[in-house]
Amino acid sequence: MADGRDHVVVTAGEREPVVVTVDQQDQVVVTFERRDYVLTPSPGEVILPAHGRMIHHDPACLHLTDSHDLPRFPDPDRLLWRRLIDSAPSDDTAGRTGFARSIGLLNGAGSPLVGPCGCVLRAVSPTQAAALRPWPLDDALAAFDRDRYTATLRDMEAAAEAVCRDFPWEDWPTLPLERYALGQGDSSQTKPYCYLLEFGSNALGSIAGGSAMKHLIYQRSQDGSWWHDPRYADEEEAWRAVRAGIVAAVVAAREGRIADIDSIDAIRSGPSLVAKTLRVYAPDCSLPVYGTDHVRHFLQRLTGQSASGLERFALRSRLKETIDERFPGWPYDLVVEFLYWWADPNRTQQIVKIAPGEGGSLWEECRAGGYIAVGWDDVPDLRSYADKDEFLDGFTAAYADEYNGYKAKISAKANEVWKLLSLRPGDLVVANRGTSAILGVGRVTGEGYTWREDRATYRHTIDVEWDESYAGRLEEPERSWATVTVKDVPAQLWARIRHAGRTPDGTDDPAEAAIAVAAQPLDTELRPIAEALQRRGQAVLFGPPGTGKTYTALRFATRWLGELSGELPGVDPYAEPGTPAFGATLAALTAAGRLTTVTFHPSYGYEDFVEGFRPVKGGTGGLVLDRTDGVFKRVCAAAAADPSHPYLVVVDELNRGNLPKIFGELITLLEKDKRGYPVLLPLSQEQFSVPDNVYLIGTMNTADRSIRMLDAAIRRRFAFLELLPDSAPLQGCHVDQLHLADLLDALNQRIRAHLDREKQIGQAFFLPNGAPVDSAAALAAIVRGEILPLLQEYAYDDYSLLASFLGEDLIDPETHTLRDISDEGLTTALYTELQIKGGTAQ
């Protein structure tokens, strides 16, 4: 708009839209409770509503419907918004109420205000936040209350002193292995060094999560064997090397040679453990930031530079130098508290549903104990496994019989359990009963995952603080919950769960409801696409038929482009696929030019994609040849004129076209480091370049053509993301007695055994119109008309091979025919062959 202001529409379910007016030039991104928000700065005073509970910065905010003559509250340093949200967590209404009363921050009815409206802080996705300016360091320093952290710093020092008392520095050169390593009996009683660092010194910051490999050497609780770097002959040799490496690292830090730690091979695989060790034994020489990604994030925020190419401790050395320059005289512990308050790198919040026992049988004890518990006790403490592969081997050995040898199901169930290790403080756990009942939502606390040896069963647990205000019932059941204990909760489902209960602060404010949805990270299956586009600029989704490649590309487009195109009417980034809102969003993005979809085929050429001569009507009514810009060239022109928004081209059936011919000189320009580099187009003699904000996603069916057959120059310039059959959307879905997820897993296990992974059957075959097939007639039609012809093609009409896929109750290998049976009989035959007999290839 001409005045530099923009009207942002925030929607929340079926509620009326909320329009706020913000000044784009002043917008900055702030982080709070793992969420990104766009801040509209205060004009020096805040607006107090007549009856609402939120402070306001914009007098045009549509939440201010009470009066046009509302009182103001002075805000001379323009930081009241931060003091309010820092006064207590967002779900602690009582805490914020107390703060508001203490300063007289009241609405027209005399009630204290407990939060900022969307016209103050508007939640945005991490993708949106990355494109905006961060909250300036000087502004943050002015708002930072050092006194709030006095007790925290005291606790940190006490925790470090406690470790030093138990493990004096002078003992380290001869410290025995049993005093160091996890896995030797009950570590919570013996408290070896690694136990204290991971679980007994939380005040110093956490290195919890992941496997025990970060400790460099440990004893496996399963069989008593030792894990260590295989270069060493035994655990004693490994321990001598690790111990010497830790001592050398502390000495190097004390001598100001932090970067030299990168050259100590014996401890190279344990950077977080070494970094926390430095906080204990060299506190004046290093910062208590243990994750390398966090170090890189803070460096980028403080310097504006990526510091790429530096190794782990060289990065830490660079950060220390920067801190010494920017924060003279500050204790390092306080600096780190400030950094996490100002620019917390923990942006993504996981939300998972976990059933507390069958039928919610464990809910009362989980609620009272402040945790959620799951079974699978035949695999012990997850942290005792070196990595996920070792855990999968242990899980398979323990549960192969229970799951009838279905490799896909065994892997899926193992993934459910392993998921627990990834949960961090601040993540959310939805406790469910069955497919509809929400019992409560818990915020992960402490170290997250805990193996509770004292429990008789269900020993895998996650520590949480429960909020039962979410209790309620989903309007429509989530069918997959019937057979899955641990499962990710995508943004759309989280919105439904919130609607089933109430918002965390007890209000039904539409802006607040919208914030909860907008703050969600990309779903697990979409995140790699965003990362690939950021890294390479273009990606290919490839896999067997029916794995949802085009569906996934379009779902990604609506979410990713939609979040960055909020001003476009008709755009809902969180619309459910298959709904009118999803179609409307695709149409709106396409109409605006942000999304372009094309399909390659054998006759598609350079003139279609870049430029070429096309017949057009001449002045005399005849046809003449005229040079015409192709699809991609037009997209690039639009993107160059609108650099603040991404433009996405989705190419379906990428491998059906002659790619070297179609792309021509674009092969060079697509490379990330060649973006913006001009080349002369041979036909038009124009200088042409590909802007940085143009992205491309291709889809490719590997049953038609392997990626190995693609031109090598194409392969080098694209990131390739494989989509394999996924039975998760079919979990809990049955046709009569036949469980569709088991059908898909068992059939694909047989196909892999006889053919290869590229010939598998995708889940989309059983999801007509996006919903699971639910009748014998519909399933029989799919098997006869879609799946059987595809398998016949794969088998080259070898009916013995077909029978090994589907069973001889369906296929007659002698007459080379599908047996003449009813729809119900076909369903029963599939049930007997592929669910009862399972995936065993006959």
mmCIF file of C-alpha atoms in Angstrom, residues 541-704:
data_model
loop_
_atom_site.group_PDB
_atom_site.id
_atom_site.type_symbol
_atom_site.label_atom_id
_atom_site.label_comp_id
_atom_site.label_asym_id
_atom_site.label_seq_id
_atom_site.Cartn_x
_atom_site.Cartn_y
_atom_site.Cartn_z
ATOM 1 C CA LEU A 541 10.159 -36.222 -5.052
ATOM 2 C CA PHE A 542 10.558 -39.762 -6.359
ATOM 3 C CA GLY A 543 9.131 -43.113 -5.450
ATOM 4 C CA PRO A 544 6.808 -45.957 -6.445
ATOM 5 C CA PRO A 545 3.280 -45.360 -7.756
ATOM 6 C CA GLY A 546 0.724 -44.177 -5.249
ATOM 7 C CA THR A 547 3.154 -42.765 -2.665
ATOM 8 C CA GLY A 548 1.616 -39.300 -2.888
ATOM 9 C CA LYS A 549 4.353 -37.408 -4.713
ATOM 10 C CA THR A 550 2.103 -34.870 -6.413
ATOM 11 C CA TYR A 551 -0.158 -34.738 -3.357
ATOM 12 C CA THR A 552 2.847 -34.000 -1.136
ATOM 13 C CA ALA A 553 4.196 -31.356 -3.521
ATOM 14 C CA LEU A 554 0.867 -29.512 -3.564
ATOM 15 C CA ARG A 555 0.383 -29.868 0.178
ATOM 16 C CA PHE A 556 3.844 -28.396 0.659
ATOM 17 C CA ALA A 557 2.998 -25.583 -1.750
ATOM 18 C CA THR A 558 -0.141 -24.581 0.148
ATOM 19 C CA ARG A 559 1.613 -24.644 3.510
ATOM 20 C CA TRP A 560 4.949 -23.073 2.530
ATOM 21 C CA LEU A 561 3.719 -20.531 -0.004
ATOM 22 C CA GLY A 562 0.525 -19.934 1.940
ATOM 23 C CA GLU A 563 2.371 -18.919 5.089
ATOM 24 C CA LEU A 564 4.382 -16.420 3.077
ATOM 25 C CA SER A 565 1.358 -15.084 1.197
ATOM 26 C CA GLY A 566 -0.995 -14.288 4.049
ATOM 27 C CA GLU A 567 -2.159 -11.087 2.405
ATOM 28 C CA LEU A 568 -3.679 -12.972 -0.527
ATOM 29 C CA PRO A 569 -7.444 -13.442 -0.214
ATOM 30 C CA GLY A 570 -8.607 -17.039 -0.183
ATOM 31 C CA VAL A 571 -5.296 -18.448 1.103
ATOM 32 C CA ASP A 572 -5.420 -20.844 4.059
ATOM 33 C CA PRO A 573 -2.008 -22.486 4.623
ATOM 34 C CA TYR A 574 -3.524 -25.006 7.034
ATOM 35 C CA ALA A 575 -6.398 -26.181 4.861
ATOM 36 C CA GLU A 576 -6.926 -29.936 4.868
ATOM 37 C CA PRO A 577 -6.209 -31.601 1.506
ATOM 38 C CA GLY A 578 -9.437 -32.565 -0.220
ATOM 39 C CA THR A 579 -11.407 -29.716 1.302
ATOM 40 C CA PRO A 580 -12.802 -26.721 -0.619
ATOM 41 C CA ALA A 581 -10.405 -24.474 1.318
ATOM 42 C CA PHE A 582 -7.431 -26.481 0.015
ATOM 43 C CA GLY A 583 -8.599 -26.108 -3.590
ATOM 44 C CA ALA A 584 -9.291 -22.419 -3.061
ATOM 45 C CA THR A 585 -5.790 -21.904 -1.675
ATOM 46 C CA LEU A 586 -4.178 -23.596 -4.664
ATOM 47 C CA ALA A 587 -6.321 -21.494 -6.994
ATOM 48 C CA ALA A 588 -5.440 -18.264 -5.184
ATOM 49 C CA LEU A 589 -1.701 -19.019 -5.201
ATOM 50 C CA THR A 590 -1.871 -19.932 -8.879
ATOM 51 C CA ALA A 591 -3.842 -16.812 -9.784
ATOM 52 C CA ALA A 592 -1.266 -14.676 -7.990
ATOM 53 C CA GLY A 593 1.546 -16.366 -9.914
ATOM 54 C CA ARG A 594 3.208 -17.704 -6.763
ATOM 55 C CA LEU A 595 2.474 -21.304 -7.778
ATOM 56 C CA THR A 596 2.818 -22.733 -11.267
ATOM 57 C CA THR A 597 2.151 -26.379 -12.112
ATOM 58 C CA VAL A 598 3.134 -28.086 -15.360
ATOM 59 C CA THR A 599 3.393 -31.685 -16.551
ATOM 60 C CA PHE A 600 6.276 -32.861 -18.683
ATOM 61 C CA HIS A 601 5.682 -35.324 -21.517
ATOM 62 C CA PRO A 602 7.671 -36.570 -24.541
ATOM 63 C CA SER A 603 6.623 -33.671 -26.794
ATOM 64 C CA TYR A 604 7.250 -30.961 -24.169
ATOM 65 C CA GLY A 605 10.197 -28.820 -25.245
ATOM 66 C CA TYR A 606 12.453 -25.844 -24.634
ATOM 67 C CA GLU A 607 10.029 -23.536 -26.403
ATOM 68 C CA ASP A 608 7.319 -24.476 -23.875
ATOM 69 C CA PHE A 609 9.520 -24.004 -20.835
ATOM 70 C CA VAL A 610 11.922 -21.184 -21.779
ATOM 71 C CA GLU A 611 11.110 -19.516 -25.089
ATOM 72 C CA GLY A 612 10.358 -20.354 -28.693
ATOM 73 C CA PHE A 613 8.385 -19.471 -31.805
ATOM 74 C CA ARG A 614 4.650 -20.079 -31.664
ATOM 75 C CA PRO A 615 1.919 -19.512 -34.248
ATOM 76 C CA VAL A 616 -0.189 -16.450 -33.398
ATOM 77 C CA LYS A 617 -2.850 -14.548 -35.321
ATOM 78 C CA GLY A 618 -1.418 -12.065 -37.791
ATOM 79 C CA GLY A 619 -2.821 -8.721 -38.909
ATOM 80 C CA THR A 620 -4.599 -10.231 -41.933
ATOM 81 C CA GLY A 621 -6.291 -12.966 -39.917
ATOM 82 C CA GLY A 622 -3.717 -15.616 -40.779
ATOM 83 C CA LEU A 623 -1.087 -17.179 -38.565
ATOM 84 C CA VAL A 624 2.470 -15.966 -38.150
ATOM 85 C CA LEU A 625 5.322 -17.230 -36.031
ATOM 86 C CA ASP A 626 6.172 -15.063 -33.054
ATOM 87 C CA ARG A 627 8.680 -15.532 -30.267
ATOM 88 C CA THR A 628 6.857 -16.364 -27.014
ATOM 89 C CA ASP A 629 8.163 -16.659 -23.483
ATOM 90 C CA GLY A 630 7.784 -20.093 -21.916
ATOM 91 C CA VAL A 631 6.370 -21.004 -18.545
ATOM 92 C CA PHE A 632 9.580 -20.816 -16.550
ATOM 93 C CA LYS A 633 10.759 -17.589 -18.120
ATOM 94 C CA ARG A 634 7.457 -15.920 -17.223
ATOM 95 C CA VAL A 635 7.752 -17.146 -13.637
ATOM 96 C CA CYS A 636 11.283 -15.761 -13.386
ATOM 97 C CA ALA A 637 10.144 -12.371 -14.674
ATOM 98 C CA ALA A 638 7.356 -12.216 -12.088
ATOM 99 C CA ALA A 639 9.701 -13.317 -9.298
ATOM 100 C CA ALA A 640 12.324 -10.738 -10.237
ATOM 101 C CA ALA A 641 9.675 -8.024 -9.902
ATOM 102 C CA ASP A 642 8.565 -9.347 -6.504
ATOM 103 C CA PRO A 643 11.722 -10.409 -4.616
ATOM 104 C CA SER A 644 10.030 -10.507 -1.188
ATOM 105 C CA HIS A 645 7.956 -13.607 -2.014
ATOM 106 C CA PRO A 646 8.960 -17.116 -3.124
ATOM 107 C CA TYR A 647 7.722 -18.454 -6.463
ATOM 108 C CA LEU A 648 7.341 -22.199 -6.840
ATOM 109 C CA VAL A 649 7.130 -24.291 -9.995
ATOM 110 C CA VAL A 650 5.836 -27.851 -9.572
ATOM 111 C CA VAL A 651 6.706 -30.150 -12.485
ATOM 112 C CA ASP A 652 4.702 -33.354 -12.470
ATOM 113 C CA GLU A 653 6.093 -36.429 -14.263
ATOM 114 C CA LEU A 654 9.506 -34.779 -14.542
ATOM 115 C CA ASN A 655 11.181 -37.871 -15.968
ATOM 116 C CA ARG A 656 8.756 -38.198 -18.903
ATOM 117 C CA GLY A 657 10.309 -35.189 -20.592
ATOM 118 C CA ASN A 658 13.621 -34.855 -22.421
ATOM 119 C CA LEU A 659 15.221 -32.884 -19.623
ATOM 120 C CA PRO A 660 18.451 -31.690 -21.302
ATOM 121 C CA LYS A 661 16.351 -30.402 -24.202
ATOM 122 C CA ILE A 662 13.707 -28.769 -22.013
ATOM 123 C CA PHE A 663 16.107 -27.020 -19.630
ATOM 124 C CA GLY A 664 18.789 -26.034 -22.093
ATOM 125 C CA GLU A 665 21.120 -23.435 -20.573
ATOM 126 C CA LEU A 666 18.955 -23.333 -17.455
ATOM 127 C CA ILE A 667 20.918 -26.347 -16.246
ATOM 128 C CA THR A 668 23.691 -23.928 -15.285
ATOM 129 C CA LEU A 669 21.441 -21.177 -13.947
ATOM 130 C CA LEU A 670 19.552 -23.482 -11.564
ATOM 131 C CA GLU A 671 22.599 -23.981 -9.359
ATOM 132 C CA LYS A 672 22.359 -22.056 -6.117
ATOM 133 C CA ASP A 673 25.619 -20.191 -6.625
ATOM 134 C CA LYS A 674 24.611 -19.270 -10.180
ATOM 135 C CA ARG A 675 21.302 -17.663 -9.214
ATOM 136 C CA GLY A 676 21.183 -14.117 -10.563
ATOM 137 C CA TYR A 677 24.006 -14.874 -13.003
ATOM 138 C CA PRO A 678 22.968 -13.749 -16.524
ATOM 139 C CA VAL A 679 23.320 -15.765 -19.706
ATOM 140 C CA LEU A 680 22.453 -14.801 -23.269
ATOM 141 C CA LEU A 681 19.451 -16.719 -24.615
ATOM 142 C CA PRO A 682 20.293 -17.854 -28.160
ATOM 143 C CA LEU A 683 16.828 -17.204 -29.624
ATOM 144 C CA SER A 684 15.818 -13.811 -28.211
ATOM 145 C CA GLN A 685 19.394 -12.609 -27.610
ATOM 146 C CA GLU A 686 18.199 -11.416 -24.194
ATOM 147 C CA GLN A 687 20.132 -11.561 -20.960
ATOM 148 C CA PHE A 688 18.329 -13.992 -18.671
ATOM 149 C CA SER A 689 18.877 -15.097 -15.071
ATOM 150 C CA VAL A 690 17.037 -17.177 -12.470
ATOM 151 C CA PRO A 691 16.182 -15.117 -9.360
ATOM 152 C CA ASP A 692 16.974 -16.399 -5.873
ATOM 153 C CA ASN A 693 13.274 -16.557 -4.985
ATOM 154 C CA VAL A 694 12.361 -19.113 -7.683
ATOM 155 C CA TYR A 695 12.095 -22.738 -6.563
ATOM 156 C CA LEU A 696 11.266 -25.918 -8.417
ATOM 157 C CA ILE A 697 9.827 -29.256 -7.268
ATOM 158 C CA GLY A 698 9.622 -32.197 -9.634
ATOM 159 C CA THR A 699 7.835 -35.506 -9.146
ATOM 160 C CA MET A 700 9.039 -38.771 -10.596
ATOM 161 C CA ASN A 701 7.594 -42.270 -10.668
ATOM 162 C CA THR A 702 10.484 -44.717 -10.239
ATOM 163 C CA ALA A 703 8.416 -47.639 -11.500
ATOM 164 C CA ASP A 704 8.570 -45.934 -14.900
#
